């Protein structure tokens, strides 16, 4: 990006906050219609009962728990990736961090609603909360559901804090330019930020502490989600590899979601001068590494199942590879490895368009992977007479579509309220360029002497 003055950066990145184009209104209306349809579908499910879904014995987990695992995994796009890049002092990350951190908060919020959607009686959702009962039956610290509650809420609180801290200087900038009621609202949100040296110092310290703290929290969250499966004696689930397998898949899908979000922001908010090809190329390299790691885990899991040759495990193995679920399995392999690997491994193909295509494939493939972890194992348990099938209904499909539309709406609203690129971090990068150039020149002179 060519060097710009602070005022030019302010004007460019604050411009999306003012006004709405016709295309924005049309897109928002279309997405809102999908969300309303999903709300109506959920209302019908509450009224008619869970029987309107495709959940039947023996498959009592279907689209809803698939979406739960998928969205919790997608939330690793921001906080984890942003924290790692901050600690690694990767200066190219500055325009990317807020785009990523927003995905974390919204995806985690959406994913956390699915256990409630999955309940046949959602008005009893408070039973999921670990409150002490008079009979001493709850909380049960051995239950993975209890672990989920604490892990997801801790991660959500950490992610919101990690998002809000670096937003304070930009909220103060919007406050200083706003008038009327808008100025009062942003004055409250900015928490009295004035930009004193002491405030900057405390902000840097707080961000470093949060970056260190949030990484083990993020890793533990998806490990605990994987233990919802691994702790059950179900063919295909009872595996010690599930925790790293789920964490790797979460980061994999998270990077893909971040690339897609950046591409849309770059196009529709006209941020071509700030979200550059180098950002997509670097994230594409990370996506390539995670694709290889994902393939390794999938191969290792299938290899140990095949070598063990346990009849219940092999029933799930063959129905997935060659049976009724094989089209979904091989589509998953194509989307997660065969399509992204050549695109991201060949430099000429690792363009903005190429990384976006690979990312779309990965998001589809990772959703299929979550589905294939859950449904084939439940439909082929130990006793063949209890085997069954699962077919989602329009209710589940509509609610699933509504969550994706809801994610897009939340992102669109956020981009109209807060600068989607961290302005003060971008200015810091601009200020560092001359210092780095001077340092390199001094080292060159010393070598010459």
PDB file of N, CA and C in Angstrom, residues 79 83 86-87 158 161-162 165 201-217:
ATOM      1  N   UNK A  79      -9.814 -14.835  16.977  1.00  0.00           N
ATOM      2  CA  UNK A  79      -9.027 -14.636  18.180  1.00  0.00           C
ATOM      3  C   UNK A  79      -7.738 -15.442  18.156  1.00  0.00           C
ATOM      4  N   UNK A  83      -4.282 -13.618  17.596  1.00  0.00           N
ATOM      5  CA  UNK A  83      -3.361 -13.658  18.739  1.00  0.00           C
ATOM      6  C   UNK A  83      -2.001 -14.201  18.333  1.00  0.00           C
ATOM      7  N   UNK A  86      -0.181 -11.605  16.309  1.00  0.00           N
ATOM      8  CA  UNK A  86       0.280 -10.506  17.162  1.00  0.00           C
ATOM      9  C   UNK A  86       1.541 -10.897  17.912  1.00  0.00           C
ATOM     10  N   UNK A  87       1.519 -12.082  18.511  1.00  0.00           N
ATOM     11  CA  UNK A  87       2.683 -12.521  19.292  1.00  0.00           C
ATOM     12  C   UNK A  87       3.892 -12.759  18.397  1.00  0.00           C
ATOM     13  N   UNK A 158     -13.578 -13.870  26.559  1.00  0.00           N
ATOM     14  CA  UNK A 158     -12.214 -13.514  26.154  1.00  0.00           C
ATOM     15  C   UNK A 158     -12.200 -12.889  24.764  1.00  0.00           C
ATOM     16  N   UNK A 161     -13.572  -9.307  24.794  1.00  0.00           N
ATOM     17  CA  UNK A 161     -12.553  -8.410  25.365  1.00  0.00           C
ATOM     18  C   UNK A 161     -11.430  -8.164  24.375  1.00  0.00           C
ATOM     19  N   UNK A 162     -10.996  -9.236  23.703  1.00  0.00           N
ATOM     20  CA  UNK A 162      -9.907  -9.121  22.732  1.00  0.00           C
ATOM     21  C   UNK A 162     -10.311  -8.279  21.526  1.00  0.00           C
ATOM     22  N   UNK A 165     -10.812  -4.214  23.074  1.00  0.00           N
ATOM     23  CA  UNK A 165      -9.622  -3.458  23.499  1.00  0.00           C
ATOM     24  C   UNK A 165      -9.006  -2.636  22.358  1.00  0.00           C
ATOM     25  N   UNK A 201       0.213   2.876  26.531  1.00  0.00           N
ATOM     26  CA  UNK A 201       1.056   1.870  27.171  1.00  0.00           C
ATOM     27  C   UNK A 201       0.205   0.765  27.794  1.00  0.00           C
ATOM     28  N   UNK A 202      -0.854   1.154  28.468  1.00  0.00           N
ATOM     29  CA  UNK A 202      -1.729   0.163  29.094  1.00  0.00           C
ATOM     30  C   UNK A 202      -2.451  -0.684  28.039  1.00  0.00           C
ATOM     31  N   UNK A 203      -2.821  -0.056  26.928  1.00  0.00           N
ATOM     32  CA  UNK A 203      -3.482  -0.800  25.863  1.00  0.00           C
ATOM     33  C   UNK A 203      -2.565  -1.870  25.290  1.00  0.00           C
ATOM     34  N   UNK A 204      -1.325  -1.529  25.046  1.00  0.00           N
ATOM     35  CA  UNK A 204      -0.374  -2.496  24.500  1.00  0.00           C
ATOM     36  C   UNK A 204      -0.148  -3.659  25.468  1.00  0.00           C
ATOM     37  N   UNK A 205      -0.020  -3.335  26.756  1.00  0.00           N
ATOM     38  CA  UNK A 205       0.183  -4.384  27.759  1.00  0.00           C
ATOM     39  C   UNK A 205      -1.039  -5.295  27.833  1.00  0.00           C
ATOM     40  N   UNK A 206      -2.237  -4.695  27.849  1.00  0.00           N
ATOM     41  CA  UNK A 206      -3.473  -5.480  27.940  1.00  0.00           C
ATOM     42  C   UNK A 206      -3.647  -6.380  26.720  1.00  0.00           C
ATOM     43  N   UNK A 207      -3.347  -5.866  25.540  1.00  0.00           N
ATOM     44  CA  UNK A 207      -3.488  -6.665  24.320  1.00  0.00           C
ATOM     45  C   UNK A 207      -2.499  -7.824  24.317  1.00  0.00           C
ATOM     46  N   UNK A 208      -1.294  -7.581  24.812  1.00  0.00           N
ATOM     47  CA  UNK A 208      -0.303  -8.667  24.862  1.00  0.00           C
ATOM     48  C   UNK A 208      -0.746  -9.753  25.843  1.00  0.00           C
ATOM     49  N   UNK A 209      -1.263  -9.340  27.000  1.00  0.00           N
ATOM     50  CA  UNK A 209      -1.737 -10.313  27.989  1.00  0.00           C
ATOM     51  C   UNK A 209      -2.890 -11.135  27.419  1.00  0.00           C
ATOM     52  N   UNK A 210      -3.840 -10.456  26.752  1.00  0.00           N
ATOM     53  CA  UNK A 210      -4.983 -11.165  26.185  1.00  0.00           C
ATOM     54  C   UNK A 210      -4.553 -12.108  25.063  1.00  0.00           C
ATOM     55  N   UNK A 211      -3.577 -11.689  24.259  1.00  0.00           N
ATOM     56  CA  UNK A 211      -3.104 -12.547  23.171  1.00  0.00           C
ATOM     57  C   UNK A 211      -2.485 -13.824  23.720  1.00  0.00           C
ATOM     58  N   UNK A 212      -1.758 -13.705  24.832  1.00  0.00           N
ATOM     59  CA  UNK A 212      -1.153 -14.889  25.446  1.00  0.00           C
ATOM     60  C   UNK A 212      -2.228 -15.776  26.076  1.00  0.00           C
ATOM     61  N   UNK A 213      -3.205 -15.153  26.733  1.00  0.00           N
ATOM     62  CA  UNK A 213      -4.210 -15.918  27.472  1.00  0.00           C
ATOM     63  C   UNK A 213      -5.219 -16.599  26.562  1.00  0.00           C
ATOM     64  N   UNK A 214      -5.532 -15.972  25.423  1.00  0.00           N
ATOM     65  CA  UNK A 214      -6.641 -16.471  24.609  1.00  0.00           C
ATOM     66  C   UNK A 214      -6.269 -17.717  23.805  1.00  0.00           C
ATOM     67  N   UNK A 215      -4.974 -17.935  23.553  1.00  0.00           N
ATOM     68  CA  UNK A 215      -4.567 -19.089  22.753  1.00  0.00           C
ATOM     69  C   UNK A 215      -4.900 -20.413  23.450  1.00  0.00           C
ATOM     70  N   UNK A 216      -4.487 -20.620  24.725  1.00  0.00           N
ATOM     71  CA  UNK A 216      -4.882 -21.886  25.373  1.00  0.00           C
ATOM     72  C   UNK A 216      -6.394 -22.013  25.558  1.00  0.00           C
ATOM     73  N   UNK A 217      -7.081 -20.880  25.747  1.00  0.00           N
ATOM     74  CA  UNK A 217      -8.548 -20.939  25.869  1.00  0.00           C
ATOM     75  C   UNK A 217      -9.164 -21.424  24.567  1.00  0.00           C
TER      76      UNK A 217
END
